[in-house]
Coordinates of C-alpha atoms in Angstrom, one line a residue:
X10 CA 0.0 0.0 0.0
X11 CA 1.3 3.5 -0.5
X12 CA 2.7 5.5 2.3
X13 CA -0.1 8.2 3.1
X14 CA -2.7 4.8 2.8
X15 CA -1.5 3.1 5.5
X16 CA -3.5 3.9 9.0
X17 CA 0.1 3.7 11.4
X18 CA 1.9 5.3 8.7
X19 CA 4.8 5.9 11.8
X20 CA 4.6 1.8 12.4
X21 CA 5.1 1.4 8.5
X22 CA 7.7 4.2 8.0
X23 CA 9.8 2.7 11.1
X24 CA 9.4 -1.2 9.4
X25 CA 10.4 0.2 5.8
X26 CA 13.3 2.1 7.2
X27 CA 14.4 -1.3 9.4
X28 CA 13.9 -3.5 6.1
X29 CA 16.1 -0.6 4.0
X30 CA 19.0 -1.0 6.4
X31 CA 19.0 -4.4 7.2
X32 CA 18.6 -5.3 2.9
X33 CA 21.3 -2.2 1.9
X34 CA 23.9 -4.3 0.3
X35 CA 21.7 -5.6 -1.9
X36 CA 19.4 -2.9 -2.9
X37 CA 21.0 -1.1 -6.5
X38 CA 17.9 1.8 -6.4
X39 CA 14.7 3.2 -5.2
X40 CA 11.8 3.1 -7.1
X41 CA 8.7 5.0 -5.6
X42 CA 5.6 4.4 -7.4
X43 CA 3.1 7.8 -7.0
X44 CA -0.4 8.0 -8.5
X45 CA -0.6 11.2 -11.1
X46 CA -3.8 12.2 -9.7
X47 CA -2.3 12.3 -6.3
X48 CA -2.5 16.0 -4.7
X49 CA 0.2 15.5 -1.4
X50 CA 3.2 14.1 -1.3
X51 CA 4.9 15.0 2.0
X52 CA 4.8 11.5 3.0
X53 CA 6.4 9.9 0.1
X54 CA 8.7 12.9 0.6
X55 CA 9.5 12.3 3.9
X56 CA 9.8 8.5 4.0
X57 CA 12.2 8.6 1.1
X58 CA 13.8 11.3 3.0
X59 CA 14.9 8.6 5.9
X60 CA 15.2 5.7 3.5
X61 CA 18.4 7.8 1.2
X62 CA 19.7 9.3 4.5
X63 CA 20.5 5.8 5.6
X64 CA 22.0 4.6 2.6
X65 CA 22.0 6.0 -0.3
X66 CA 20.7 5.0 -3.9
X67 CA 20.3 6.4 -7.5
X68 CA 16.2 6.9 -7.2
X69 CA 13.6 7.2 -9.9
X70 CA 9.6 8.0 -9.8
X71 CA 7.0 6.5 -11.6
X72 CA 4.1 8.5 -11.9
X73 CA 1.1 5.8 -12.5
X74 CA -2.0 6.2 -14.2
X75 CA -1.1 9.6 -15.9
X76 CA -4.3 8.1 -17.7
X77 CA -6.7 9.4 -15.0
X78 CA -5.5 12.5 -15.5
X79 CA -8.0 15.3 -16.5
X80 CA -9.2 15.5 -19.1
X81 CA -10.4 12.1 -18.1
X82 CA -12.4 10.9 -20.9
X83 CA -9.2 12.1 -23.4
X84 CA -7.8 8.4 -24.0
X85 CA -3.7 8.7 -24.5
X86 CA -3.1 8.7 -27.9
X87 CA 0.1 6.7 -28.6
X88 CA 2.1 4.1 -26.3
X89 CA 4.6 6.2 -25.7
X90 CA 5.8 9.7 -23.7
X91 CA 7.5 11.2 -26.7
X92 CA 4.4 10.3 -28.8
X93 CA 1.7 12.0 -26.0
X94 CA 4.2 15.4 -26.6
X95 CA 4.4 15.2 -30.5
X96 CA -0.1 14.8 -29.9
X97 CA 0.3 18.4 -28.3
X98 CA -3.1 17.2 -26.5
X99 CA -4.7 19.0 -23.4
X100 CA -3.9 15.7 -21.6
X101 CA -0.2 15.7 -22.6
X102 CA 0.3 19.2 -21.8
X103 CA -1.2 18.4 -17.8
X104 CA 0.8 14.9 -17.4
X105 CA 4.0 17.5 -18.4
X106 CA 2.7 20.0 -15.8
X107 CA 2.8 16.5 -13.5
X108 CA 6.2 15.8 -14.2
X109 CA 7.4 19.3 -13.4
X110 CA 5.4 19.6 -10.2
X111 CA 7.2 15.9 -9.2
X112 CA 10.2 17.0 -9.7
X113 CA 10.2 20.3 -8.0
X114 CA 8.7 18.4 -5.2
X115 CA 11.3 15.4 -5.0
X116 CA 14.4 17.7 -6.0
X117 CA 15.3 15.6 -9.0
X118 CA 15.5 16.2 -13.1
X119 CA 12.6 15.2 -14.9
X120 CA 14.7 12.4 -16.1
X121 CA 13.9 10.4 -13.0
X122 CA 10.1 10.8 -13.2
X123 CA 8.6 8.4 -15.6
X124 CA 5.0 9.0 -16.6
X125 CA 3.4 5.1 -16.9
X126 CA -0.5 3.7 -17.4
X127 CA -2.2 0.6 -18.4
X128 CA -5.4 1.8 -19.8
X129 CA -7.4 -0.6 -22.0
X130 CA -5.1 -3.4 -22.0
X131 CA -2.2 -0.9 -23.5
X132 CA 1.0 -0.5 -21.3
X133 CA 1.4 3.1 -21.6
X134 CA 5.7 4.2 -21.9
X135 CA 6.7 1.1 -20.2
X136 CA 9.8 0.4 -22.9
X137 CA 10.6 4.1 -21.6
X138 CA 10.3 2.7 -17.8
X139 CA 12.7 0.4 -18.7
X140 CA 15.2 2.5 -20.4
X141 CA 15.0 4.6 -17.2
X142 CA 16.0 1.8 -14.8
X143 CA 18.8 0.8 -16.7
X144 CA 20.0 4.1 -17.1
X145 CA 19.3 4.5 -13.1
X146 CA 21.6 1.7 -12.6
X147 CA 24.2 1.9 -14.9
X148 CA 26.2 4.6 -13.1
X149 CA 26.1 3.0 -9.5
X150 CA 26.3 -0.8 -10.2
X151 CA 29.7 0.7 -12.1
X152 CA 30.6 2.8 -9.5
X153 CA 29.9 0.5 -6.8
X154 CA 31.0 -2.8 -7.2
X155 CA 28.0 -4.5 -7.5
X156 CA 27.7 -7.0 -10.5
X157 CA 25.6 -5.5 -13.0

């Protein structure tokens, strides 16, 4: 469940934070998953705040179901990010407003938010998803030691 969903978010925080330390060695990144339609993040912010000041790790945010994103009834129209800003559409121009607001939030490029859906039985940008962990990786699993 996400982080503001849980009712002892403190409990869950604490557990998270235990699990991170006692699992660092083998952790390569941090993915956090964050709804677009989402309105607060100091939660999220905050636990991956304590997570990264333990140890830290290249991170990257998906923001899910940029789908759901007004205007709602304006289906995506390609499979891909660089597709939706090519379309120009309303929608594409509000999921780059998303992206923005993410990153401004978090403190990281735009690079390291990745807008994903599944709408219809289409997997919306997820080649781009996996270009982005790669990419996430590359650097530290080189830098670090770890077997890439």
């Amino acid at each position: 469940p996400g982080v503001g969903e849980v009712g002892t978010h403190a409990d869950y925080e604490a557990a998270l934070c235990r699990w991170y330390e006692g699992n660092a060695e083998r952790i390569s990144a941090v993915v956090l998953v964050i709804q677009a339609d989402a309105k607060a993040h100091a939660d999220d912010k905050r636990l991956l705040e304590a997570l990264l000041g333990r140890c830290e790790r290249p991170l990257l945010i998906v923001l899910s179901q940029v789908d759901k994103l007004a205007p709602t009834r304006e289906p995506l129209a390609t499979d891909t990010w660089r597709g939706e800003l090519r379309a120009c559409s309303l929608k594409s121009r509000l999921i780059t407003r998303k992206l923005t607001e993410i990153s401004r939030q978090f403190g990281i490029g735009q690079r390291c938010v990745v807008p994903v859906a599944f709408e219809g039985g289409r997997a919306f940008n997820r080649r781009a998803l996996a270009r982005a962990i790669v990419e996430r990786l590359r650097g530290y699993v080189g830098n670090s030691g770890l077997r890439s």
